[in-house]
Short mmCIF file of C-alpha atoms and ligand atoms in Angstrom, two decimals:
data_model
loop_
_atom_site.label_atom_id
_atom_site.label_comp_id
_atom_site.label_asym_id
_atom_site.label_seq_id
_atom_site.Cartn_x
_atom_site.Cartn_y
_atom_site.Cartn_z
CA UNK G 13 108.57 71.65 54.78
CA UNK G 14 106.42 74.62 55.82
CA UNK G 15 105.66 75.23 59.49
CA UNK G 16 102.04 75.17 60.67
CA UNK G 17 100.89 78.73 61.39
CA UNK G 18 100.82 79.53 65.14
CA UNK G 19 97.26 79.48 66.55
CA UNK G 20 95.78 82.97 66.80
CA UNK G 21 95.55 83.97 70.47
CA UNK G 22 91.97 84.17 71.69
CA UNK G 23 90.92 87.43 73.27
CA UNK G 24 89.66 87.59 76.84
CA UNK G 25 87.71 90.53 78.24
CA UNK G 26 86.95 90.50 81.96
CA UNK G 27 84.66 93.08 83.50
CA UNK G 28 85.15 93.30 87.25
CA UNK G 29 82.53 94.50 89.72
CA UNK G 30 82.81 94.93 93.48
CA UNK G 31 85.68 94.51 95.85
CA UNK G 32 89.47 94.20 95.56
CA UNK G 33 89.23 90.45 95.88
CA UNK G 34 87.30 90.38 92.62
CA UNK G 35 90.08 92.46 91.02
CA UNK G 36 92.58 89.87 92.24
CA UNK G 37 90.37 86.97 91.08
CA UNK G 38 90.01 88.50 87.61
CA UNK G 39 93.79 88.61 87.23
CA UNK G 40 94.03 85.00 88.39
CA UNK G 41 91.36 83.96 85.84
CA UNK G 42 93.50 85.58 83.15
CA UNK G 43 96.50 83.65 84.55
CA UNK G 44 94.52 80.38 84.40
CA UNK G 45 93.62 80.98 80.75
CA UNK G 46 96.99 82.30 79.52
CA UNK G 47 98.51 78.83 78.99
CA UNK G 48 95.42 77.98 76.90
CA UNK G 49 96.03 80.73 74.39
CA UNK G 50 93.86 83.50 75.86
CA UNK G 51 95.26 86.99 75.93
CA UNK G 52 93.57 89.93 77.71
CA UNK G 53 92.04 92.70 75.65
CA UNK G 54 90.66 96.07 76.72
CA UNK G 55 88.31 96.08 73.70
CA UNK G 56 85.13 94.10 74.33
CA UNK G 57 84.31 94.35 70.60
CA UNK G 58 87.09 91.90 69.66
CA UNK G 59 86.69 89.48 72.57
CA UNK G 60 86.20 85.73 72.06
CA UNK G 61 85.35 85.27 75.73
CA UNK G 62 83.73 87.85 78.01
CA UNK G 63 83.63 87.15 81.74
CA UNK G 64 81.59 89.27 84.12
CA UNK G 65 83.15 88.91 87.56
CA UNK G 66 80.22 89.92 89.69
CA UNK G 67 79.35 91.29 93.13
CA UNK G 68 76.29 90.32 95.19
CA UNK G 69 76.83 92.52 98.23
CA UNK G 70 73.99 94.94 97.51
CA UNK G 71 70.99 94.70 95.19
CA UNK G 72 72.27 97.40 92.84
CA UNK G 73 75.56 95.57 92.30
CA UNK G 74 73.69 92.36 91.44
CA UNK G 75 71.26 93.98 89.04
CA UNK G 76 74.05 95.59 87.01
CA UNK G 77 74.96 92.11 85.80
CA UNK G 78 71.64 91.47 84.13
CA UNK G 79 71.63 94.80 82.29
CA UNK G 80 75.17 94.05 81.08
CA UNK G 81 74.02 90.64 79.87
CA UNK G 82 71.36 92.38 77.75
CA UNK G 83 74.11 94.39 76.04
CA UNK G 84 76.22 91.27 75.57
CA UNK G 85 73.32 89.50 73.86
CA UNK G 86 73.29 92.24 71.23
CA UNK G 87 77.08 92.08 70.90
CA UNK G 88 76.90 88.33 70.33
CA UNK G 89 74.27 88.83 67.60
CA UNK G 90 76.50 91.39 65.86
CA UNK G 91 79.49 89.09 66.08
CA UNK G 92 77.53 86.11 64.75
CA UNK G 93 76.33 88.26 61.84
CA UNK G 94 80.02 88.88 61.10
CA UNK G 95 80.75 85.13 61.26
CA UNK G 96 82.48 85.14 64.67
CA UNK G 97 81.61 83.51 67.99
CA UNK G 98 81.49 85.00 71.47
CA UNK G 99 81.42 82.97 74.68
CA UNK G 100 79.91 84.62 77.77
CA UNK G 101 80.70 83.69 81.37
CA UNK G 102 79.35 84.93 84.70
CA UNK G 103 81.75 84.52 87.61
CA UNK G 104 81.95 85.77 91.19
CA UNK G 105 79.37 86.12 93.94
CA UNK G 106 76.22 86.56 91.81
CA UNK G 107 77.18 83.36 90.00
CA UNK G 108 77.64 81.60 93.34
CA UNK G 109 74.33 82.86 94.76
CA UNK G 110 72.12 82.45 91.69
CA UNK G 111 73.71 79.54 89.80
CA UNK G 112 71.27 77.96 87.30
CA UNK G 113 68.88 80.90 87.73
CA UNK G 114 71.27 83.05 85.69
CA UNK G 115 71.06 80.79 82.66
CA UNK G 116 67.28 80.65 83.03
CA UNK G 117 66.98 84.45 83.20
CA UNK G 118 69.70 85.12 80.60
CA UNK G 119 70.03 82.17 78.18
CA UNK G 120 72.86 84.04 76.44
CA UNK G 121 75.18 82.86 79.23
CA UNK G 122 77.42 79.87 78.43
CA UNK G 123 79.29 79.58 81.72
CA UNK G 124 78.41 80.23 85.36
CA UNK G 125 81.11 79.61 87.92
CA UNK G 126 81.68 80.65 91.51
CA UNK G 127 84.71 82.18 93.23
CA UNK G 128 85.97 78.73 94.25
CA UNK G 129 85.98 77.11 90.82
CA UNK G 130 87.73 79.51 88.47
CA UNK G 131 90.89 77.39 88.42
CA UNK G 132 88.72 74.95 86.42
CA UNK G 133 87.99 77.57 83.75
CA UNK G 134 89.85 75.87 80.87
CA UNK G 135 87.91 72.64 81.50
CA UNK G 136 84.59 74.52 81.90
CA UNK G 137 85.15 76.32 78.60
CA UNK G 138 85.79 73.02 76.85
CA UNK G 139 82.55 71.60 78.28
CA UNK G 140 80.51 74.68 77.38
CA UNK G 141 80.75 73.74 73.70
CA UNK G 142 77.78 71.41 74.20
CA UNK G 143 75.51 73.72 76.24
CA UNK G 144 75.59 75.96 79.29
CA UNK G 145 77.82 74.86 82.17
CA UNK G 146 77.16 75.79 85.79
CA UNK G 147 79.83 75.13 88.45
CA UNK G 148 79.08 76.63 91.84
CA UNK G 149 80.54 73.90 93.99
CA UNK G 150 82.87 74.50 96.88
CA UNK G 151 85.44 71.97 95.64
CA UNK G 152 87.62 69.80 97.84
CA UNK G 153 90.81 70.88 96.11
CA UNK G 154 92.60 74.16 96.90
CA UNK G 155 92.13 76.39 93.86
CA UNK G 156 95.39 78.20 94.62
CA UNK G 157 97.32 74.93 94.20
CA UNK G 158 95.89 74.65 90.68
CA UNK G 159 96.32 78.21 89.46
CA UNK G 160 99.42 78.90 87.38
CA UNK G 161 101.61 81.82 88.45
CA UNK G 162 101.53 84.74 86.01
CA UNK G 163 104.53 85.15 83.71
CA UNK G 164 107.02 87.68 85.07
CA UNK G 165 106.27 90.19 82.31
CA UNK G 166 102.55 89.98 83.12
CA UNK G 167 103.24 90.93 86.74
CA UNK G 168 105.55 93.73 85.58
CA UNK G 169 102.77 95.07 83.34
CA UNK G 170 100.28 94.98 86.24
CA UNK G 171 102.30 97.59 88.10
CA UNK G 172 104.16 98.37 91.30
CA UNK G 173 101.33 97.55 93.66
CA UNK G 174 99.60 94.19 93.86
CA UNK G 175 96.83 92.42 95.71
CA UNK G 176 97.43 89.04 97.28
CA UNK G 177 94.55 87.00 98.71
CA UNK G 178 95.66 85.32 101.94
CA UNK G 179 92.27 84.52 103.45
CA UNK G 180 88.86 83.93 102.01
CA UNK G 181 85.33 83.50 103.31
CA UNK G 182 83.76 84.46 106.59
CA UNK G 183 82.29 82.71 109.63
CA UNK G 184 80.93 85.85 111.30
CA UNK G 185 77.47 85.86 109.71
CA UNK G 186 76.58 89.51 110.20
CA UNK G 187 72.84 89.55 109.65
CA UNK G 188 73.00 91.87 106.61
CA UNK G 189 75.78 90.14 104.70
CA UNK G 190 75.83 87.59 101.87
CA UNK G 191 79.57 86.93 102.04
CA UNK G 192 79.43 83.82 104.29
CA UNK G 193 77.07 82.29 101.71
CA UNK G 194 78.84 83.36 98.51
CA UNK G 195 82.48 83.04 99.59
CA UNK G 196 81.92 80.21 102.04
CA UNK G 197 83.61 79.35 105.33
CA UNK G 198 86.71 81.16 106.50
CA UNK G 199 89.91 79.64 105.12
CA UNK G 200 93.53 80.81 105.26
CA UNK G 201 96.17 80.01 102.67
CA UNK G 202 99.27 78.24 104.02
CA UNK G 203 102.16 80.54 104.89
CA UNK G 204 104.57 79.05 102.33
CA UNK G 205 102.01 79.39 99.54
CA UNK G 206 101.54 83.08 100.39
CA UNK G 207 105.30 83.66 100.62
CA UNK G 208 105.92 81.95 97.28
CA UNK G 209 103.32 84.10 95.54
CA UNK G 210 104.67 87.22 97.22
CA UNK G 211 108.23 86.34 96.20
CA UNK G 212 107.15 86.05 92.54
CA UNK G 213 105.44 89.45 92.73
CA UNK G 214 108.33 91.20 94.46
CA UNK G 215 110.92 89.70 92.11
CA UNK G 216 108.93 91.18 89.23
CA UNK G 217 109.20 94.63 90.80
CA UNK G 218 106.12 94.88 93.03
CA UNK G 219 106.91 97.30 95.87
CA UNK G 220 103.60 97.40 97.70
CA UNK G 221 101.44 94.41 98.62
CA UNK G 222 97.87 94.57 99.88
CA UNK G 223 96.90 91.35 101.60
CA UNK G 224 93.27 90.53 100.98
CA UNK G 225 90.62 88.63 102.85
CA UNK G 226 86.95 89.11 103.72
CA UNK G 227 88.14 88.76 107.30
CA UNK G 228 91.83 89.18 106.68
CA UNK G 229 92.82 89.80 110.28
CA UNK G 230 91.35 86.41 111.20
CA UNK G 231 94.16 84.91 109.07
CA UNK G 232 95.58 81.77 110.65
CA UNK G 233 97.51 79.95 107.91
CA UNK G 234 99.65 76.93 108.72
CA UNK G 235 103.42 77.16 108.43
CA UNK G 236 105.60 74.28 107.22
CA UNK G 237 105.64 72.81 110.74
CA UNK G 238 101.86 72.81 110.93
CA UNK G 239 101.68 75.75 113.35
CA UNK G 240 98.95 78.37 112.84
CA UNK G 241 100.43 81.79 112.07
CA UNK G 242 98.49 85.02 112.58
CA UNK G 243 98.40 88.05 110.31
CA UNK G 244 100.95 89.96 112.42
CA UNK G 245 103.55 87.24 112.05
CA UNK G 246 102.73 86.83 108.37
CA UNK G 247 103.46 90.54 107.91
CA UNK G 248 106.86 90.08 109.56
CA UNK G 249 107.64 87.13 107.29
CA UNK G 250 106.63 89.13 104.20
CA UNK G 251 108.56 92.20 105.31
CA UNK G 252 111.78 90.19 105.02
CA UNK G 253 111.39 89.94 101.21
CA UNK G 254 114.08 92.12 99.66
CA UNK G 255 112.56 94.86 97.50
CA UNK G 256 109.19 94.99 99.22
CA UNK G 257 108.58 98.47 100.64
CA UNK G 258 104.99 98.59 101.80
CA UNK G 259 102.36 96.27 103.24
CA UNK G 260 98.65 96.83 103.68
CA UNK G 261 95.75 94.53 104.44
CA UNK G 262 92.00 94.70 104.08
CA UNK G 263 89.23 94.06 105.25
CA UNK G 264 89.24 93.51 108.97
CA UNK G 265 86.76 92.72 111.73
CA UNK G 266 87.14 94.57 115.07
CA UNK G 267 87.05 91.31 117.06
CA UNK G 268 90.16 90.02 115.29
CA UNK G 269 92.53 92.92 116.07
CA UNK G 270 94.87 90.70 118.08
CA UNK G 271 97.72 92.00 120.27
CA UNK G 272 100.20 90.45 117.80
CA UNK G 273 98.75 92.32 114.88
CA UNK G 274 98.72 95.59 116.82
CA UNK G 275 102.35 94.92 117.82
CA UNK G 276 103.19 94.50 114.12
CA UNK G 277 101.78 97.99 113.54
CA UNK G 278 104.06 99.26 116.30
CA UNK G 279 107.23 97.47 115.16
CA UNK G 280 106.98 97.24 111.40
CA UNK G 281 107.45 100.54 109.55
CA UNK G 282 106.56 98.82 106.30
CA UNK G 283 103.03 98.16 107.56
CA UNK G 284 101.25 101.33 106.45
CA UNK G 285 99.61 103.46 109.14
CA UNK G 286 96.21 103.28 107.49
CA UNK G 287 93.65 100.77 108.66
CA UNK G 288 90.23 99.90 107.28
CA UNK G 289 88.25 98.69 110.28
CA UNK G 290 84.50 98.71 109.57
CA UNK G 291 82.13 99.38 112.46
CA UNK G 292 78.85 99.59 110.43
CA UNK G 293 76.88 101.40 113.17
CA UNK G 294 77.51 103.41 116.33
CA UNK G 295 74.44 102.08 118.15
CA UNK G 296 74.79 99.07 120.45
CA UNK G 297 71.17 98.09 119.74
CA UNK G 298 71.80 98.02 115.99
CA UNK G 299 75.23 96.37 116.35
CA UNK G 300 73.44 93.59 118.23
CA UNK G 301 70.73 93.27 115.59
CA UNK G 302 73.46 93.20 112.94
CA UNK G 303 75.08 90.35 114.85
CA UNK G 304 78.41 92.16 114.86
CA UNK G 305 79.31 90.59 118.21
CA UNK G 306 80.95 93.74 119.56
CA UNK G 307 79.74 96.92 121.20
CA UNK G 308 80.56 100.55 120.58
CA UNK G 309 82.77 100.55 123.70
CA UNK G 310 84.68 97.48 122.51
CA UNK G 311 85.31 99.13 119.16
CA UNK G 312 86.47 102.39 120.74
CA UNK G 313 88.76 100.44 123.03
CA UNK G 314 90.24 98.60 120.03
CA UNK G 315 90.88 101.93 118.30
CA UNK G 316 92.65 103.17 121.43
CA UNK G 317 94.89 100.06 121.55
CA UNK G 318 95.82 100.66 117.92
CA UNK G 319 96.53 104.35 118.46
CA UNK G 320 98.63 103.59 121.53
CA UNK G 321 100.81 101.37 119.35
CA UNK G 322 100.84 103.61 116.30
CA UNK G 323 99.80 107.19 117.10
CA UNK G 324 99.95 108.29 113.44
CA UNK G 325 97.44 105.64 112.36
CA UNK G 326 94.67 106.96 110.10
CA UNK G 327 91.42 105.05 110.11
CA UNK G 328 88.85 104.18 107.54
CA UNK G 329 85.56 102.35 107.94
CA UNK G 330 82.31 101.09 106.47
CA UNK G 331 78.85 102.19 107.58
CA UNK G 332 75.38 100.94 106.82
CA UNK G 333 72.48 103.34 107.36
CA UNK G 334 68.84 102.26 107.60
CA UNK G 335 69.34 98.77 108.99
CA UNK G 336 65.90 97.45 110.12
CA UNK G 337 64.81 99.09 113.35
CA UNK G 338 67.33 101.96 113.13
CA UNK G 339 65.80 105.00 114.85
CA UNK G 340 66.87 108.64 114.69
CA UNK G 341 68.68 108.09 118.01
CA UNK G 342 70.55 105.06 116.64
CA UNK G 343 71.57 107.06 113.58
CA UNK G 344 72.76 109.90 115.83
CA UNK G 345 75.02 107.31 117.51
CA UNK G 346 76.46 106.46 114.09
CA UNK G 347 77.21 110.12 113.34
CA UNK G 348 78.80 110.37 116.78
CA UNK G 349 81.07 107.34 116.46
CA UNK G 350 82.23 108.50 113.03
CA UNK G 351 83.20 111.82 114.58
CA UNK G 352 84.69 110.32 117.76
CA UNK G 353 86.93 107.92 115.85
CA UNK G 354 87.86 110.77 113.50
CA UNK G 355 87.91 108.60 110.37
CA UNK G 356 90.13 109.89 107.59
CA UNK G 357 87.78 108.26 105.09
CA UNK G 358 84.83 105.90 105.04
CA UNK G 359 82.52 103.97 102.74
CA UNK G 360 78.84 104.46 103.41
CA UNK G 361 75.92 102.37 102.23
CA UNK G 362 72.15 102.27 102.45
CA UNK G 363 71.02 98.96 103.87
CA UNK G 364 70.04 96.62 101.06
CA UNK G 365 68.00 93.56 102.15
CA UNK G 366 69.71 90.52 100.67
CA UNK G 367 67.72 87.36 100.03
CA UNK G 368 68.69 84.54 102.39
CA UNK G 369 70.21 86.79 105.08
CA UNK G 370 68.43 87.16 108.45
CA UNK G 371 68.27 90.97 108.14
CA UNK G 372 65.99 90.73 105.12
CA UNK G 373 63.26 89.10 107.24
CA UNK G 374 63.40 91.55 110.14
CA UNK G 375 60.36 93.72 110.87
CA UNK G 376 60.73 97.51 110.89
CA UNK G 377 62.47 97.88 107.55
CA UNK G 378 63.41 101.56 107.22
CA UNK G 379 61.68 103.51 104.41
CA UNK G 380 63.87 104.37 101.42
CA UNK G 381 63.33 108.11 101.89
CA UNK G 382 64.75 107.89 105.44
CA UNK G 383 67.74 105.87 104.24
CA UNK G 384 68.45 108.47 101.54
CA UNK G 385 68.29 111.31 104.02
CA UNK G 386 70.53 109.56 106.58
CA UNK G 387 73.05 108.58 103.93
CA UNK G 388 73.28 112.19 102.74
CA UNK G 389 73.87 113.44 106.30
CA UNK G 390 76.51 110.82 107.03
CA UNK G 391 78.23 111.46 103.69
CA UNK G 392 78.36 115.20 104.35
CA UNK G 393 80.00 114.59 107.72
CA UNK G 394 82.49 112.04 106.34
CA UNK G 395 83.35 114.39 103.50
CA UNK G 396 84.15 117.14 106.02
CA UNK G 397 86.32 114.70 107.97
CA UNK G 398 88.17 113.55 104.84
CA UNK G 399 88.79 117.17 103.84
CA UNK G 400 90.01 118.03 107.33
CA UNK G 401 92.36 115.04 107.27
CA UNK G 402 93.74 116.05 103.85
CA UNK G 403 94.20 119.64 105.10
CA UNK G 404 96.08 118.33 108.14
CA UNK G 405 98.59 116.73 105.75
CA UNK G 406 99.57 120.11 104.25
CA UNK G 407 103.04 121.05 105.48
CA UNK G 408 103.86 117.45 106.44
CA UNK G 409 106.52 115.38 104.67
CA UNK G 410 104.97 112.08 103.53
CA UNK G 411 106.67 109.19 101.81
CA UNK G 412 105.13 108.62 98.38
CA UNK G 413 105.51 105.56 96.19
CA UNK G 414 105.76 107.05 92.70
CA UNK G 415 103.64 104.81 90.49
CA UNK G 416 102.77 106.54 87.24
CA UNK G 417 102.99 109.63 85.06
CA UNK G 418 101.04 112.55 86.52
CA UNK G 419 98.10 114.45 85.10
CA UNK G 420 100.26 117.07 83.42
CA UNK G 421 103.56 116.70 81.55
CA UNK G 422 106.53 116.89 83.92
CA UNK G 423 104.46 115.42 86.75
CA UNK G 424 104.39 112.02 88.36
CA UNK G 425 101.82 110.54 90.70
CA UNK G 426 101.69 108.06 93.53
CA UNK G 427 100.12 107.31 96.87
CA UNK G 428 100.77 108.51 100.38
CA UNK G 429 100.93 106.04 103.29
CA UNK G 430 97.24 106.91 103.78
CA UNK G 431 96.33 105.88 100.21
CA UNK G 432 95.77 109.48 99.11
CA UNK G 433 96.71 110.24 95.50
CA UNK G 434 99.68 112.65 95.45
CA UNK G 435 100.94 114.62 92.42
CA UNK G 436 104.46 116.02 92.29
CA UNK G 437 106.67 117.70 89.73
CA UNK G 438 109.28 115.21 88.59
CA UNK G 439 110.53 113.16 85.64
CA UNK G 440 109.09 109.75 84.72
CA UNK G 441 112.33 108.02 85.66
CA UNK G 442 111.21 108.45 89.29
CA UNK G 443 108.42 105.92 88.73
CA UNK G 444 109.22 102.96 90.94
CA UNK G 445 110.93 104.97 93.66
CA UNK G 446 109.92 106.15 97.11
CA UNK G 447 110.19 109.91 97.56
CA UNK G 448 109.87 112.15 100.57
CA UNK G 449 107.28 114.72 99.55
CA UNK G 450 106.29 117.90 101.33
CA UNK G 451 102.53 118.34 100.86
CA UNK G 452 101.75 121.87 99.68
CA UNK G 453 98.08 121.69 98.75
CA UNK G 454 95.03 119.54 99.43
CA UNK G 455 92.52 119.26 96.59
CA UNK G 456 89.19 117.44 96.58
CA UNK G 457 90.53 114.03 95.62
CA UNK G 458 94.27 114.38 95.74
CA UNK G 459 97.24 116.15 97.31
CA UNK G 460 99.92 118.18 95.59
CA UNK G 461 103.46 118.12 96.89
CA UNK G 462 107.12 118.85 96.25
CA UNK G 463 109.87 116.27 96.47
CA UNK G 464 112.17 117.25 99.34
CA UNK G 465 115.41 115.75 97.93
CA UNK G 466 115.17 113.48 94.92
CA UNK G 467 116.01 109.85 95.81
CA UNK G 468 117.28 108.26 92.60
CA UNK G 469 115.53 105.01 91.66
CA UNK G 470 117.65 101.85 91.84
CA UNK G 471 117.21 100.41 88.35
CA UNK G 472 116.11 102.63 85.49
CA UNK G 473 115.38 99.73 83.14
CA UNK G 474 113.05 98.03 85.61
CA UNK G 475 111.31 101.32 86.22
CA UNK G 476 110.72 101.96 82.53
CA UNK G 477 109.13 98.57 82.11
CA UNK G 478 106.81 99.35 85.02
CA UNK G 479 104.96 102.10 83.17
CA UNK G 480 101.62 100.55 82.35
CA UNK G 481 100.49 101.17 78.80
CA UNK G 482 97.55 103.59 78.77
N1 5AD X 519 73.50 96.43 102.55
C1 5AD X 519 74.30 97.52 102.57
N2 5AD X 519 75.63 97.44 102.75
C2 5AD X 519 76.17 96.22 102.93
N3 5AD X 519 77.44 95.84 103.14
C3 5AD X 519 77.46 94.50 103.25
N4 5AD X 519 76.22 93.99 103.11
C4 5AD X 519 75.40 95.06 102.92
C5 5AD X 519 74.00 95.18 102.72
N5 5AD X 519 73.18 94.13 102.73
C6 5AD X 519 78.56 96.78 103.30
C7 5AD X 519 79.21 96.66 104.67
C8 5AD X 519 80.48 95.95 104.38
C9 5AD X 519 80.79 96.46 102.99
C10 5AD X 519 81.76 95.63 102.23
O1 5AD X 519 79.54 96.47 102.35
O2 5AD X 519 79.45 97.97 105.15
O3 5AD X 519 81.53 96.26 105.30
FE1 SF4 X 520 80.12 90.14 105.90
FE2 SF4 X 520 82.35 91.22 106.96
FE3 SF4 X 520 80.30 90.50 108.57
FE4 SF4 X 520 81.80 88.62 107.37
S1 SF4 X 520 82.47 90.13 108.94
S2 SF4 X 520 79.55 88.63 107.51
S3 SF4 X 520 82.24 89.61 105.37
S4 SF4 X 520 80.31 92.12 106.98
#
């Protein structure tokens, strides 16, 4: 008797736009499809299924999707000419916001599904055989309960650092932001569910976890006794996992920096002294119009509470320039707060009116030329601050998680506690270890350092398997 040949694995290509949560979601989509014979490929030309995991936060991010769909239409024609099929899916926040409209505008699309329905992907793919399928519901069931965990070797291949979504959605409704509409109401994953996922990651060699949420510091997951647990306590629970060396979390809202969370920064060395705490504007008038629900003084006071607990904390933020009604004086307040906080880095954006958000209907929209000019001025200042921060690291000894081979032979690279890329001379067997590194030079985008005394990694075999294929 001859055995039936094993089914050829189908190839999955996911293109991810936008934030870290989309990066996490893309991996989880791959996990959902793995038991159904889909294997990731880095070559779009051989894919059987292409998924665009999209971002709706600004107009430019949204529009990229439609130009990519034009390219995919041509790819599908080429593949059909060669006798092969190609299925095309649009996932993420554009899918959630535009739904059916995507299929109308780009009939090449077979599947449209939102951030809350990707656990249903295998079923959606099966249905798409008979015509386009759109699923942008906010389902009753918890998608995380339905997503399979990745195989251990998949986690090992993904590297030493991992994202873990603990919270999703937002109830803040800042007047510029689409997130409350695309990601829905604020929800927190139960503590045990988070711990179980973290355990799987750490057992596969993950040393650094970044907890994700649109409003991650509003986390209030239930523990097994039905008690709501805040992010500070969750960090303590995670820190007890043997093998885990670093914790980070992003993105936070200033109103949710609770005393417990700040205490965790004081008491938990593993919680990295680098915090992304967006302020968006330095002007109280604009903060009010943005519906941020805090003032400049409240934000500065929050920063002081954090620095009192953790004096070596470096800060990062987000800024929007050119929100409707922003005057030169308001913008001067933004430059001032950026300087007064002394951000080590920041992300800066021109205001982009998003359909369906209150900001889009406000009078006094700021002309594009003014937005461009303000963005350039803010960027120049932030760049100076980032350079000054990097220069202040020269001479200091920073702990670096060695993650990968370096740029040049004989070098390895990793990240400082402040997320800066650091290159050091050292052999590849150091990948997967923490090293104390004296910083000797600050470049434009990275630091160079020397290992003070080499700390030998614990398990060479695990470390070898951690090197991601190029
Ligand atoms: N226009 C410009 N920037 C925006 N952001 C969110 N919505 C908009 C918008 N409509 C920025 C904010 C937020 C970051 C993720 O994106 O700064 O913190
Ligand atoms: Fe958007 Fe963040 Fe405001 Fe929520 S808190 S509406 S995600 S900017």
